[in-house]
Amino acid sequence: MKKPTNMEELASYVSQVGKTVLLFTADWCGDCRFIYPVLPEIEAENPEFTFVQVDRDAFMPVAKKWDIFGIPSLLILENGVEIARLVNKKRKTKDEINNFLAEWK
């Protein structure tokens, strides 16, 4: 899982060719910590995507631009354009995330 540390690095992932999953999280978020242990499995089971974990607090202007207020939230981009989102304030499970991703492979 890629974890950008600055806007330029994040921009390079957003604009890349192919399908990218932006996973917006925050370390203080209990629902985010709930899915952290299964993120490597989700990534391994979905090799069609590049996974980028975005610290919502560190990248607040980006979160606002994409209307990300509830976390954890996922956006799927294809060639830099949003094609799908799983954005709400609810806890997400591994199965829920994998089912969501399966629709966009």
PDB file of C-alpha atoms in Angstrom, residues 2-104:
ATOM      1  CA  LYS A   2       1.397   3.352  -1.044  1.00  0.00           C
ATOM      2  CA  LYS A   3       1.366   6.076   1.628  1.00  0.00           C
ATOM      3  CA  PRO A   4       2.149   9.484   0.156  1.00  0.00           C
ATOM      4  CA  THR A   5       3.874  12.026   2.369  1.00  0.00           C
ATOM      5  CA  ASN A   6       3.310  15.160   0.298  1.00  0.00           C
ATOM      6  CA  MET A   7       0.930  16.618  -2.283  1.00  0.00           C
ATOM      7  CA  GLU A   8       3.256  15.977  -5.230  1.00  0.00           C
ATOM      8  CA  GLU A   9       3.531  12.296  -4.399  1.00  0.00           C
ATOM      9  CA  LEU A  10      -0.241  11.990  -3.942  1.00  0.00           C
ATOM     10  CA  ALA A  11      -0.831  13.819  -7.237  1.00  0.00           C
ATOM     11  CA  SER A  12       1.412  11.317  -9.033  1.00  0.00           C
ATOM     12  CA  TYR A  13      -0.760   8.434  -7.801  1.00  0.00           C
ATOM     13  CA  VAL A  14      -4.006  10.237  -8.617  1.00  0.00           C
ATOM     14  CA  SER A  15      -2.947  10.942 -12.197  1.00  0.00           C
ATOM     15  CA  GLN A  16      -1.398   7.562 -13.008  1.00  0.00           C
ATOM     16  CA  VAL A  17      -2.670   5.296 -15.760  1.00  0.00           C
ATOM     17  CA  GLY A  18      -4.799   2.382 -14.599  1.00  0.00           C
ATOM     18  CA  LYS A  19      -7.073   1.879 -11.633  1.00  0.00           C
ATOM     19  CA  THR A  20      -6.171   3.394  -8.296  1.00  0.00           C
ATOM     20  CA  VAL A  21      -7.961   3.000  -4.981  1.00  0.00           C
ATOM     21  CA  LEU A  22      -7.634   5.955  -2.636  1.00  0.00           C
ATOM     22  CA  LEU A  23      -8.323   4.788   0.905  1.00  0.00           C
ATOM     23  CA  PHE A  24      -8.905   7.780   3.166  1.00  0.00           C
ATOM     24  CA  THR A  25      -8.133   7.034   6.810  1.00  0.00           C
ATOM     25  CA  ALA A  26      -6.852   8.620  10.027  1.00  0.00           C
ATOM     26  CA  ASP A  27      -4.865   6.988  12.805  1.00  0.00           C
ATOM     27  CA  TRP A  28      -7.344   8.132  15.472  1.00  0.00           C
ATOM     28  CA  CYS A  29     -10.256   6.503  13.591  1.00  0.00           C
ATOM     29  CA  GLY A  30     -11.419   3.292  15.276  1.00  0.00           C
ATOM     30  CA  ASP A  31     -13.166   2.025  12.152  1.00  0.00           C
ATOM     31  CA  CYS A  32      -9.955   2.616  10.178  1.00  0.00           C
ATOM     32  CA  ARG A  33      -7.897   0.688  12.732  1.00  0.00           C
ATOM     33  CA  PHE A  34     -10.451  -2.128  12.414  1.00  0.00           C
ATOM     34  CA  ILE A  35      -9.550  -2.683   8.739  1.00  0.00           C
ATOM     35  CA  TYR A  36      -5.782  -2.022   8.963  1.00  0.00           C
ATOM     36  CA  PRO A  37      -4.931  -5.699   9.695  1.00  0.00           C
ATOM     37  CA  VAL A  38      -6.732  -6.929   6.549  1.00  0.00           C
ATOM     38  CA  LEU A  39      -5.474  -4.265   4.142  1.00  0.00           C
ATOM     39  CA  PRO A  40      -2.544  -6.422   2.929  1.00  0.00           C
ATOM     40  CA  GLU A  41      -5.004  -9.241   2.144  1.00  0.00           C
ATOM     41  CA  ILE A  42      -7.381  -6.899   0.316  1.00  0.00           C
ATOM     42  CA  GLU A  43      -4.490  -5.530  -1.711  1.00  0.00           C
ATOM     43  CA  ALA A  44      -3.194  -9.036  -2.546  1.00  0.00           C
ATOM     44  CA  GLU A  45      -6.665 -10.205  -3.616  1.00  0.00           C
ATOM     45  CA  ASN A  46      -7.130  -7.204  -5.933  1.00  0.00           C
ATOM     46  CA  PRO A  47      -3.915  -6.847  -7.969  1.00  0.00           C
ATOM     47  CA  GLU A  48      -5.751  -4.895 -10.705  1.00  0.00           C
ATOM     48  CA  PHE A  49      -5.623  -1.836  -8.469  1.00  0.00           C
ATOM     49  CA  THR A  50      -2.887   0.372  -7.063  1.00  0.00           C
ATOM     50  CA  PHE A  51      -3.775   1.061  -3.439  1.00  0.00           C
ATOM     51  CA  VAL A  52      -2.976   4.429  -1.888  1.00  0.00           C
ATOM     52  CA  GLN A  53      -3.695   5.105   1.769  1.00  0.00           C
ATOM     53  CA  VAL A  54      -4.389   8.802   2.263  1.00  0.00           C
ATOM     54  CA  ASP A  55      -4.239  10.323   5.740  1.00  0.00           C
ATOM     55  CA  ARG A  56      -7.369  12.441   5.646  1.00  0.00           C
ATOM     56  CA  ASP A  57      -6.046  14.859   8.271  1.00  0.00           C
ATOM     57  CA  ALA A  58      -2.704  15.376   6.491  1.00  0.00           C
ATOM     58  CA  PHE A  59      -4.449  15.907   3.149  1.00  0.00           C
ATOM     59  CA  MET A  60      -7.573  17.802   4.253  1.00  0.00           C
ATOM     60  CA  PRO A  61      -7.748  19.964   1.078  1.00  0.00           C
ATOM     61  CA  VAL A  62      -7.808  16.780  -1.010  1.00  0.00           C
ATOM     62  CA  ALA A  63     -10.461  15.222   1.228  1.00  0.00           C
ATOM     63  CA  LYS A  64     -12.599  18.340   0.863  1.00  0.00           C
ATOM     64  CA  LYS A  65     -12.110  18.384  -2.917  1.00  0.00           C
ATOM     65  CA  TRP A  66     -13.330  14.773  -3.134  1.00  0.00           C
ATOM     66  CA  ASP A  67     -16.098  15.328  -0.521  1.00  0.00           C
ATOM     67  CA  ILE A  68     -14.585  12.860   1.933  1.00  0.00           C
ATOM     68  CA  PHE A  69     -15.925  13.536   5.413  1.00  0.00           C
ATOM     69  CA  GLY A  70     -16.664  10.058   6.764  1.00  0.00           C
ATOM     70  CA  ILE A  71     -13.743   7.672   7.094  1.00  0.00           C
ATOM     71  CA  PRO A  72     -12.667   5.109   6.162  1.00  0.00           C
ATOM     72  CA  SER A  73     -13.741   5.897   2.620  1.00  0.00           C
ATOM     73  CA  LEU A  74     -12.623   4.535  -0.737  1.00  0.00           C
ATOM     74  CA  LEU A  75     -12.501   6.159  -4.150  1.00  0.00           C
ATOM     75  CA  ILE A  76     -11.659   4.258  -7.308  1.00  0.00           C
ATOM     76  CA  LEU A  77      -9.966   6.301 -10.003  1.00  0.00           C
ATOM     77  CA  GLU A  78      -9.296   5.146 -13.538  1.00  0.00           C
ATOM     78  CA  ASN A  79      -6.673   7.184 -15.365  1.00  0.00           C
ATOM     79  CA  GLY A  80      -7.190   9.966 -12.820  1.00  0.00           C
ATOM     80  CA  VAL A  81     -10.996  10.090 -13.107  1.00  0.00           C
ATOM     81  CA  GLU A  82     -13.310   8.936 -10.329  1.00  0.00           C
ATOM     82  CA  ILE A  83     -15.377   5.923 -11.378  1.00  0.00           C
ATOM     83  CA  ALA A  84     -16.726   4.726  -8.012  1.00  0.00           C
ATOM     84  CA  ARG A  85     -16.838   5.531  -4.333  1.00  0.00           C
ATOM     85  CA  LEU A  86     -17.629   3.818  -1.077  1.00  0.00           C
ATOM     86  CA  VAL A  87     -18.011   6.853   1.137  1.00  0.00           C
ATOM     87  CA  ASN A  88     -19.936   6.801   4.388  1.00  0.00           C
ATOM     88  CA  LYS A  89     -19.373   6.899   8.119  1.00  0.00           C
ATOM     89  CA  LYS A  90     -19.889   3.173   8.641  1.00  0.00           C
ATOM     90  CA  ARG A  91     -17.289   0.576   9.565  1.00  0.00           C
ATOM     91  CA  LYS A  92     -16.266  -1.440   6.531  1.00  0.00           C
ATOM     92  CA  THR A  93     -15.430  -5.127   6.486  1.00  0.00           C
ATOM     93  CA  LYS A  94     -12.996  -7.003   4.289  1.00  0.00           C
ATOM     94  CA  ASP A  95     -15.878  -8.676   2.453  1.00  0.00           C
ATOM     95  CA  GLU A  96     -17.680  -5.389   1.889  1.00  0.00           C
ATOM     96  CA  ILE A  97     -14.536  -3.793   0.446  1.00  0.00           C
ATOM     97  CA  ASN A  98     -13.738  -6.817  -1.743  1.00  0.00           C
ATOM     98  CA  ASN A  99     -17.318  -6.919  -3.052  1.00  0.00           C
ATOM     99  CA  PHE A 100     -17.175  -3.221  -3.852  1.00  0.00           C
ATOM    100  CA  LEU A 101     -13.853  -3.615  -5.681  1.00  0.00           C
ATOM    101  CA  ALA A 102     -15.113  -6.676  -7.607  1.00  0.00           C
ATOM    102  CA  GLU A 103     -17.721  -4.505  -9.298  1.00  0.00           C
ATOM    103  CA  TRP A 104     -14.980  -2.320 -10.817  1.00  0.00           C
TER     104      TRP A 104
END
